PDB file of C-alpha atoms in Angstrom:
ATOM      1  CA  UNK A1114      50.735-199.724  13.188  1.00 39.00           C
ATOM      2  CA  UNK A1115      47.581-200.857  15.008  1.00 39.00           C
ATOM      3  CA  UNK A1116      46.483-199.021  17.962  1.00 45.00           C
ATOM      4  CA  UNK A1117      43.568-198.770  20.588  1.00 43.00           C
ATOM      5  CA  UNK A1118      42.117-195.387  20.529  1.00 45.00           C
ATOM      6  CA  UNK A1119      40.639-194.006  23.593  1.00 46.00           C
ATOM      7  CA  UNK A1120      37.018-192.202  24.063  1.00 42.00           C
ATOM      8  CA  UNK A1121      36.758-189.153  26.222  1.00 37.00           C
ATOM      9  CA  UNK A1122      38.071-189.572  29.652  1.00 37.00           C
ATOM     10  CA  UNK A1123      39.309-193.341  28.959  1.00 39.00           C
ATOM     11  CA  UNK A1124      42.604-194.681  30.375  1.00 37.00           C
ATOM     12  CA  UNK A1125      42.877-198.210  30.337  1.00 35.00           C
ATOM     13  CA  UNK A1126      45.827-199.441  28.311  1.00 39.00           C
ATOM     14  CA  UNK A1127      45.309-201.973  26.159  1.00 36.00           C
ATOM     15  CA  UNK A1128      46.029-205.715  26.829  1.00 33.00           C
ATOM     16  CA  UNK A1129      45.857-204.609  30.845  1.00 32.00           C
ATOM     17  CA  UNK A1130      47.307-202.687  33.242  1.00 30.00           C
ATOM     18  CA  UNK A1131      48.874-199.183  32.836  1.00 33.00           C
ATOM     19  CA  UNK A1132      52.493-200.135  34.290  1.00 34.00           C
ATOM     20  CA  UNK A1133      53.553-202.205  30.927  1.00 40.00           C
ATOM     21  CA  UNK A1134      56.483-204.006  30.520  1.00 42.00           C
ATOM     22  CA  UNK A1135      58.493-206.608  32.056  1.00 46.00           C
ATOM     23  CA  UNK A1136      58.124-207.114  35.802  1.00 49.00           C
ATOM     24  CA  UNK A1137      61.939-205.424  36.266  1.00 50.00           C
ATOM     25  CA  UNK A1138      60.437-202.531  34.147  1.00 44.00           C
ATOM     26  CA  UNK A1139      57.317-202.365  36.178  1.00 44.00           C
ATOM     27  CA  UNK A1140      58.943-202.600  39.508  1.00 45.00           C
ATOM     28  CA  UNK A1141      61.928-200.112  38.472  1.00 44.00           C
ATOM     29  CA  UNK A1142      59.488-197.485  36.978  1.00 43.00           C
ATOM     30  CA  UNK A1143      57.239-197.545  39.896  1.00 44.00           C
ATOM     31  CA  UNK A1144      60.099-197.141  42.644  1.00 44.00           C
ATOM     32  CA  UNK A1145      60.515-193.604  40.649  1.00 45.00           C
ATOM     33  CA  UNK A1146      58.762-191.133  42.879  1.00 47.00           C
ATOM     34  CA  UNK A1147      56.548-187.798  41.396  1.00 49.00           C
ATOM     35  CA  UNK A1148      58.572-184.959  43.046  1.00 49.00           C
ATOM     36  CA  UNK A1149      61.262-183.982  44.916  1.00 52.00           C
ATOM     37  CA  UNK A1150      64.985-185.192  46.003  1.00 56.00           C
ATOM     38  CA  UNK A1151      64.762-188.653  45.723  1.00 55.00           C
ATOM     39  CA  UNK A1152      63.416-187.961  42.169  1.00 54.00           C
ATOM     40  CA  UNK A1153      65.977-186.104  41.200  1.00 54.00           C
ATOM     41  CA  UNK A1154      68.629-188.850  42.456  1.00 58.00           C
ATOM     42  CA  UNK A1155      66.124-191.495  40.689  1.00 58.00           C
ATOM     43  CA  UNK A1156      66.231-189.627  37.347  1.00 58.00           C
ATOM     44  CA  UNK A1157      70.084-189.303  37.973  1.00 58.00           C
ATOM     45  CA  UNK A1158      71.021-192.820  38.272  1.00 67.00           C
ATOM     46  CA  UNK A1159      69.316-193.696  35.068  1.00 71.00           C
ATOM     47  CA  UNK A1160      72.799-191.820  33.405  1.00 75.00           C
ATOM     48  CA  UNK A1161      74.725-194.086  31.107  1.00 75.00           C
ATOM     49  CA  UNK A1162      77.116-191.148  31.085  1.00 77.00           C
ATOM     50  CA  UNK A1163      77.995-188.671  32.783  1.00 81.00           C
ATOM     51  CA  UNK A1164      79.869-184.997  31.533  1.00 82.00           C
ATOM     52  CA  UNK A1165      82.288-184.119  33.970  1.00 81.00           C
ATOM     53  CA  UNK A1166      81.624-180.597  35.052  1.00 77.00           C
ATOM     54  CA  UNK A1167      83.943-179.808  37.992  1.00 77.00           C
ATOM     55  CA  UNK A1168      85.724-177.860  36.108  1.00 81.00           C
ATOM     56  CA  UNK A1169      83.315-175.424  34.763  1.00 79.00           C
ATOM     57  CA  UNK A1170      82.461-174.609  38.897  1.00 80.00           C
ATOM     58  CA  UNK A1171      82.176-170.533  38.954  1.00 81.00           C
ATOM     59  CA  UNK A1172      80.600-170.103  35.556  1.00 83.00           C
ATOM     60  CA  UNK A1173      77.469-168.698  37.186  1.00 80.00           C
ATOM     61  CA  UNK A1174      77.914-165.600  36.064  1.00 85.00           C
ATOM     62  CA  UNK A1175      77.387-165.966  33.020  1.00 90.00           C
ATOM     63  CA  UNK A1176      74.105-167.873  33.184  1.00 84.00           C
ATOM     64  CA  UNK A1177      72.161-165.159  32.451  1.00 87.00           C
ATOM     65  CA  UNK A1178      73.215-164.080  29.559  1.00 91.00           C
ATOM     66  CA  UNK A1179      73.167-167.428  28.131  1.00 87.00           C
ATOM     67  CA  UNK A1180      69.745-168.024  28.784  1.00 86.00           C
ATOM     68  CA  UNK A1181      68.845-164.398  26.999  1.00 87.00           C
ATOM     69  CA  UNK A1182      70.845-165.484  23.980  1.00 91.00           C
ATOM     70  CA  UNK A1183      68.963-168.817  23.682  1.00 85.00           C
ATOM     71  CA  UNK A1184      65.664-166.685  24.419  1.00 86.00           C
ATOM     72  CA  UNK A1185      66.301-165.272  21.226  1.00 86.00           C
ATOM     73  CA  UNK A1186      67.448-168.120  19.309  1.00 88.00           C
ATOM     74  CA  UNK A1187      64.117-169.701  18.131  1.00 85.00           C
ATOM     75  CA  UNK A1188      63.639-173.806  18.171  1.00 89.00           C
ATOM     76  CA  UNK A1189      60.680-176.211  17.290  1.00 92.00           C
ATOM     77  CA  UNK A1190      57.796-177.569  19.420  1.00 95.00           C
ATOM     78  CA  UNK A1191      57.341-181.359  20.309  1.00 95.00           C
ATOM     79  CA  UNK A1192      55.412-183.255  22.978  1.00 96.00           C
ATOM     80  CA  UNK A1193      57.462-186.361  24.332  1.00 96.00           C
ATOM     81  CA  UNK A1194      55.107-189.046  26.018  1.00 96.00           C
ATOM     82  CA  UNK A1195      55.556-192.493  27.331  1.00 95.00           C
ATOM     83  CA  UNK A1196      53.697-194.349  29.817  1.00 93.00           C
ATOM     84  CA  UNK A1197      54.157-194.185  33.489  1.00 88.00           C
ATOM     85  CA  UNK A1198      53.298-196.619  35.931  1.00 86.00           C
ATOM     86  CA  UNK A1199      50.071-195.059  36.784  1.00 85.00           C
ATOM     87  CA  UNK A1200      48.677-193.706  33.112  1.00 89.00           C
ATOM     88  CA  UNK A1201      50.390-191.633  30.341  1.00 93.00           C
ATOM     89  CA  UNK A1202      53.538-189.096  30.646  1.00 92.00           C
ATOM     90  CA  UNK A1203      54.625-186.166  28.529  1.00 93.00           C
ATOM     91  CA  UNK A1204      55.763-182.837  28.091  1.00 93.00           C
ATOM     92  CA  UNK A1205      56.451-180.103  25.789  1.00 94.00           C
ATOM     93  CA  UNK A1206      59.998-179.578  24.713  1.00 94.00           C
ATOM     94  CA  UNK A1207      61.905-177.330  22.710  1.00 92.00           C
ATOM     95  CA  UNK A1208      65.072-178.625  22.664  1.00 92.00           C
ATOM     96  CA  UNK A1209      64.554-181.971  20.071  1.00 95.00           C
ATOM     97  CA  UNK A1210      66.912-181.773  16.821  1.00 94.00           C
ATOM     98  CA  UNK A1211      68.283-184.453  14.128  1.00 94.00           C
ATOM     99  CA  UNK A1212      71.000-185.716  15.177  1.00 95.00           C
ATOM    100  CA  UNK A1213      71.577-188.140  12.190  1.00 94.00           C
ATOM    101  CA  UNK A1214      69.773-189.902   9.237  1.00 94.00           C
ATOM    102  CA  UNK A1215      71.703-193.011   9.181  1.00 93.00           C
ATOM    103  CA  UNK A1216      70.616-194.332  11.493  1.00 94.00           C
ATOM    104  CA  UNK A1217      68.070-192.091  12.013  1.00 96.00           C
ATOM    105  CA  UNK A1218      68.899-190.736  15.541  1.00 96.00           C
ATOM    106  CA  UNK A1219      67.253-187.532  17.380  1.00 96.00           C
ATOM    107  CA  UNK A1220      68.261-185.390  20.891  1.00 96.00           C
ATOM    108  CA  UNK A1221      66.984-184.101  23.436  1.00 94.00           C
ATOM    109  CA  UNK A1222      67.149-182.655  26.840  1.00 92.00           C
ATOM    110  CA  UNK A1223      65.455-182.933  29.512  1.00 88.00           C
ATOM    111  CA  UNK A1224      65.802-181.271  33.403  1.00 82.00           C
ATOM    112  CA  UNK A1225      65.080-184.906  34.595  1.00 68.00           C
ATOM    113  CA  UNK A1226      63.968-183.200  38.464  1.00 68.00           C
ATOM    114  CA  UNK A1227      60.306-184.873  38.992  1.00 70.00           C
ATOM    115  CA  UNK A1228      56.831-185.730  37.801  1.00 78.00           C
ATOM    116  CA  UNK A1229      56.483-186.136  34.131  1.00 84.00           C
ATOM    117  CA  UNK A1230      60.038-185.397  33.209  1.00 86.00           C
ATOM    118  CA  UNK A1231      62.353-188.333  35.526  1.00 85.00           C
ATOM    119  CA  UNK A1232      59.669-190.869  33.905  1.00 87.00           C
ATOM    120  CA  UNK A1233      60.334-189.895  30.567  1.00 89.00           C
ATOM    121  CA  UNK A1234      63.981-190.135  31.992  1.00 88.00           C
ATOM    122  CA  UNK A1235      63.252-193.745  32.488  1.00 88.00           C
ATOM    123  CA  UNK A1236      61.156-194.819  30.021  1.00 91.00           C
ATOM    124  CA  UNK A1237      62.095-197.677  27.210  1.00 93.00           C
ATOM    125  CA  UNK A1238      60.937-195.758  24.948  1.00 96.00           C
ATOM    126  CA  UNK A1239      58.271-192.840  24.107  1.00 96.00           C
ATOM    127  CA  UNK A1240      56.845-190.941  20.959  1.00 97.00           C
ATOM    128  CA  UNK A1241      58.357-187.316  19.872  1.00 97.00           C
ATOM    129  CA  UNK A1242      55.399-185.609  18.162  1.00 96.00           C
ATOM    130  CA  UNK A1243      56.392-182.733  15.913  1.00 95.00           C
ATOM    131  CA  UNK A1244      53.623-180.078  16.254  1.00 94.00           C
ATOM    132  CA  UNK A1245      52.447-177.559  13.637  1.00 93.00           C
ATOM    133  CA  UNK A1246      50.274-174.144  14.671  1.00 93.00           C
ATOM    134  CA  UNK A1247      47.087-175.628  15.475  1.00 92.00           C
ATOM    135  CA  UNK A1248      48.467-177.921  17.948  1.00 93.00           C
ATOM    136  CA  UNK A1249      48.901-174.435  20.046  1.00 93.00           C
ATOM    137  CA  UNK A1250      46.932-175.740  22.822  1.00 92.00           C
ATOM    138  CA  UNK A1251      48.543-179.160  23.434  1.00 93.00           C
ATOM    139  CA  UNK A1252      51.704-177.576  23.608  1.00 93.00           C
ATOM    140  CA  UNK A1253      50.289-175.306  26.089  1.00 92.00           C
ATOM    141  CA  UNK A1254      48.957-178.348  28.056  1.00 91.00           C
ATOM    142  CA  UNK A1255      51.943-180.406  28.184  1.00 92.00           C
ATOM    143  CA  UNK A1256      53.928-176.756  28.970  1.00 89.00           C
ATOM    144  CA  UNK A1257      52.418-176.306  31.981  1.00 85.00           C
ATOM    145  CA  UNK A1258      52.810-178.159  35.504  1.00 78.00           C
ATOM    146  CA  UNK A1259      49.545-179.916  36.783  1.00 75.00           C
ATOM    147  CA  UNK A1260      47.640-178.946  33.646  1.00 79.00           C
ATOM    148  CA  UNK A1261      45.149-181.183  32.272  1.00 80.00           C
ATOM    149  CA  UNK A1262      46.879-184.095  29.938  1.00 87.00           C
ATOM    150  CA  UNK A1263      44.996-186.784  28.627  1.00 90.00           C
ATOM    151  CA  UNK A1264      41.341-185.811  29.783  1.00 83.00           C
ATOM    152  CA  UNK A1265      37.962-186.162  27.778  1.00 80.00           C
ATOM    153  CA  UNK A1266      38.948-182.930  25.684  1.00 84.00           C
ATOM    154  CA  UNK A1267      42.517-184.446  24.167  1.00 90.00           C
ATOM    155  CA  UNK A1268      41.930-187.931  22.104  1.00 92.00           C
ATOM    156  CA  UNK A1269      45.011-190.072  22.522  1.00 95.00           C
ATOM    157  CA  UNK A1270      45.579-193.712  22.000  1.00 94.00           C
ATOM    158  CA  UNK A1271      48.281-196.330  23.020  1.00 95.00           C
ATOM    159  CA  UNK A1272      50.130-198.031  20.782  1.00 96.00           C
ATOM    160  CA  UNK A1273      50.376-202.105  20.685  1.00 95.00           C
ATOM    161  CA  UNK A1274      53.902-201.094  21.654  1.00 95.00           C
ATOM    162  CA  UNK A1275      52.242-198.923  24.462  1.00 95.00           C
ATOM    163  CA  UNK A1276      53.253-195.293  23.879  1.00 97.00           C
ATOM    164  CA  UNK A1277      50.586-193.050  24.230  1.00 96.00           C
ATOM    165  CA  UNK A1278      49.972-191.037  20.942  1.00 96.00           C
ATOM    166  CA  UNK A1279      48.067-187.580  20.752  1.00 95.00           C
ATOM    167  CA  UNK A1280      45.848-187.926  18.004  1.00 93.00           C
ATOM    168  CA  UNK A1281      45.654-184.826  15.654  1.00 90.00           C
ATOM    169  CA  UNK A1282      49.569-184.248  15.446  1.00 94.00           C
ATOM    170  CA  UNK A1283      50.659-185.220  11.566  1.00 91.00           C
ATOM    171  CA  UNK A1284      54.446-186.061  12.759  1.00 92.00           C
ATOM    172  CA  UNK A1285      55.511-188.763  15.302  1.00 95.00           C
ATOM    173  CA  UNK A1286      58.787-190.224  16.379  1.00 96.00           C
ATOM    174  CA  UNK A1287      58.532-193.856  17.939  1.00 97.00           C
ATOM    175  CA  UNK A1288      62.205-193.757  19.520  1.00 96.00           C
ATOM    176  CA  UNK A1289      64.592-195.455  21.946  1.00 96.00           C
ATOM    177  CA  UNK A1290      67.047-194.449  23.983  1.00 94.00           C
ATOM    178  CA  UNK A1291      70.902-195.301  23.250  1.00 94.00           C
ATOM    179  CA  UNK A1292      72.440-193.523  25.701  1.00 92.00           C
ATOM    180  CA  UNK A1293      71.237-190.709  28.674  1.00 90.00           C
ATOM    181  CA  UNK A1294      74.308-188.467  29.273  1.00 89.00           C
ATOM    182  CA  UNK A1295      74.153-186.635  32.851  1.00 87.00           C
ATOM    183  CA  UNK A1296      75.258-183.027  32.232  1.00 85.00           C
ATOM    184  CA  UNK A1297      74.595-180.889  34.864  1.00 81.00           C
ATOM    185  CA  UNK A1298      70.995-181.101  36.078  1.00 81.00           C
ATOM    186  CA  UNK A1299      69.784-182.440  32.905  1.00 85.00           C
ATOM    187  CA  UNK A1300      69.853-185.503  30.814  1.00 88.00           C
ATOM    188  CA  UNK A1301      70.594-184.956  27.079  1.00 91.00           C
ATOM    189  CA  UNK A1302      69.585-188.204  25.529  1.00 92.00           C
ATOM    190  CA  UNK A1303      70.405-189.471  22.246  1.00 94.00           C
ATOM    191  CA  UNK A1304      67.790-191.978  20.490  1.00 95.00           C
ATOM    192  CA  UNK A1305      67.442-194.096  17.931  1.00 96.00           C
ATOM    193  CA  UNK A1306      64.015-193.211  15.522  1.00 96.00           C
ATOM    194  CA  UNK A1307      62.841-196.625  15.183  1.00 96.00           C
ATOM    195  CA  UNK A1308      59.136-196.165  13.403  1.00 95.00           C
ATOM    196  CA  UNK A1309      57.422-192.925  12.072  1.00 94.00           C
ATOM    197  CA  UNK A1310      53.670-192.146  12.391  1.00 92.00           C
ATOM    198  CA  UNK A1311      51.493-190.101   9.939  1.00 81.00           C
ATOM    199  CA  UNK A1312      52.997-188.086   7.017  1.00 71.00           C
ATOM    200  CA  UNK A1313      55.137-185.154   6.562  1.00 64.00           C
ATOM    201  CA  UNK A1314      51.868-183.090   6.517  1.00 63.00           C
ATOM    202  CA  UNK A1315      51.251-179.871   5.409  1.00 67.00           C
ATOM    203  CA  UNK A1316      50.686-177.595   8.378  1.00 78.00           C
ATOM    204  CA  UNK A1317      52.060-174.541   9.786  1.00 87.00           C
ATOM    205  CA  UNK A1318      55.123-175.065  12.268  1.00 88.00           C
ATOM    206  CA  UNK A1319      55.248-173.831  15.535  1.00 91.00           C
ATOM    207  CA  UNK A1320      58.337-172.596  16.771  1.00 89.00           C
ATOM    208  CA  UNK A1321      59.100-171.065  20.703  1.00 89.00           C
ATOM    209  CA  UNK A1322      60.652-167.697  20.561  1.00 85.00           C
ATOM    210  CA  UNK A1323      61.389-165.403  23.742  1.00 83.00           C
ATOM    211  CA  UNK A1324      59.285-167.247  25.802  1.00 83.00           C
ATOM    212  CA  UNK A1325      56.511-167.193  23.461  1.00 86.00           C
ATOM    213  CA  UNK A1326      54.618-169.794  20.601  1.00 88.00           C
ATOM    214  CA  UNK A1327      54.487-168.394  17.005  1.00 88.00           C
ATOM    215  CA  UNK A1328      54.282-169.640  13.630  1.00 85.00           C
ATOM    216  CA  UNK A1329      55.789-170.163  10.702  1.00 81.00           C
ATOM    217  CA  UNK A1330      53.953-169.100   7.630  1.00 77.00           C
ATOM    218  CA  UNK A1331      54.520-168.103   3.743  1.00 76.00           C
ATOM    219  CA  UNK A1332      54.651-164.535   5.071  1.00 78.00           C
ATOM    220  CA  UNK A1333      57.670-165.334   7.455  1.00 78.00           C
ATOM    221  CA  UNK A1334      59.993-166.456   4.118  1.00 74.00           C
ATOM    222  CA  UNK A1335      62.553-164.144   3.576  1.00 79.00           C
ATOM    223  CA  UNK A1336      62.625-165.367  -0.074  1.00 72.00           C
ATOM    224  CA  UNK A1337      59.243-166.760  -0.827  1.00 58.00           C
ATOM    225  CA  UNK A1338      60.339-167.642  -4.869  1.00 61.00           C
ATOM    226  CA  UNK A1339      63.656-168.992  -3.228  1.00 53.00           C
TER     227      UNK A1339
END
């Protein structure tokens, strides 16, 4: 798929300006403001679905101890981007699995609150990129609030469909939504994997375990002749 790469510090999307799209999309992703309540009720109303939950009211309790077990229940690392109405979006997640191979559909959750996270919540589509070990430090970027994402020191490019893509990742997902279920405070999405970038590569995965990045390696195999 052809793309326009972008040099150190460059933002211009290609064809012209960053908000993409139809003029509904434009003017409905740019009503969707960076932080606070009306964010989170912007982010909320982009639900297809939503989980009732009234009757799970007094399960705080045990909150706690499910966020320790899933501390120690290790997942893989991917970056989710799209583009916003004023430049590229993403963020690192840890929460993407297969859902199905026929079609090819993924998941994912996201606390769809504000900034980078109730854009993604509205986007058309975006790009899952699988990371291996040496794509520690984007993780780390796209981990952290107000961190620097798509400066002079990360090369990216957009897409002719217009999804930013960090370049240096060997796994991408071009995916749409098919439906945005509302359960609790997040979104858990389910989307369809319509193209796939690079190769199945070779590198070391990253995984997030206990509120820490590590890798997988040959050493890590139980049964290494298995």
């Amino acid at each position: 798929m052809a793309a326009q790469p972008h040099g150190p510090g460059s933002r211009r999307a290609p064809g012209g300006p960053q908000t993409g799209g139809t003029p509904d999309e434009q003017a409905r992703l740019s009503a969707v403001p960076p932080s606070g309540a009306p964010a989170v009720r912007a982010a909320s109303e982009v639900a297809d679905l939503e989980v009732p939950a009234d009757h799970l009211r007094g399960l705080g309790h045990v909150g706690e101890a499910f966020k320790a077990a899933f501390a120690h229940h290790p997942a893989g690392v991917a970056i989710i981007t799209a583009r916003g109405p004023e430049g590229p979006v993403g963020l690192t997640a840890s929460s993407v699995s297969s859902v199905s191979v026929d079609p090819p559909i993924l998941g994912f959750s996201l606390q769809a609150r504000q900034g980078s996270a109730a854009l993604l919540a509205e986007a058309e589509s975006f790009l899952v990129h699988l990371l291996d070990a040496h794509n520690l430090e984007l993780a780390r970027s796209f981990a952290v609030s107000g961190a620097p994402r798509f400066g002079e020191d990360m090369p990216w490019e957009y897409l002719d469909t217009g999804e930013p893509r960090l370049l240096g990742v060997s796994r991408v997902l071009r995916a749409v939504p098919l439906a945005r279920i509302k359960a609790g405070p997040a979104l858990v999405f389910n989307a369809a994997v319509v193209d796939v970038l690079g190769d199945e590569g070779t590198g070391v995965p990253l995984v997030y375990h206990r509120r820490r990045f590590h890798e997988l390696n040959e050493r890590s195999a139980l049964h290494p002749d298995a």
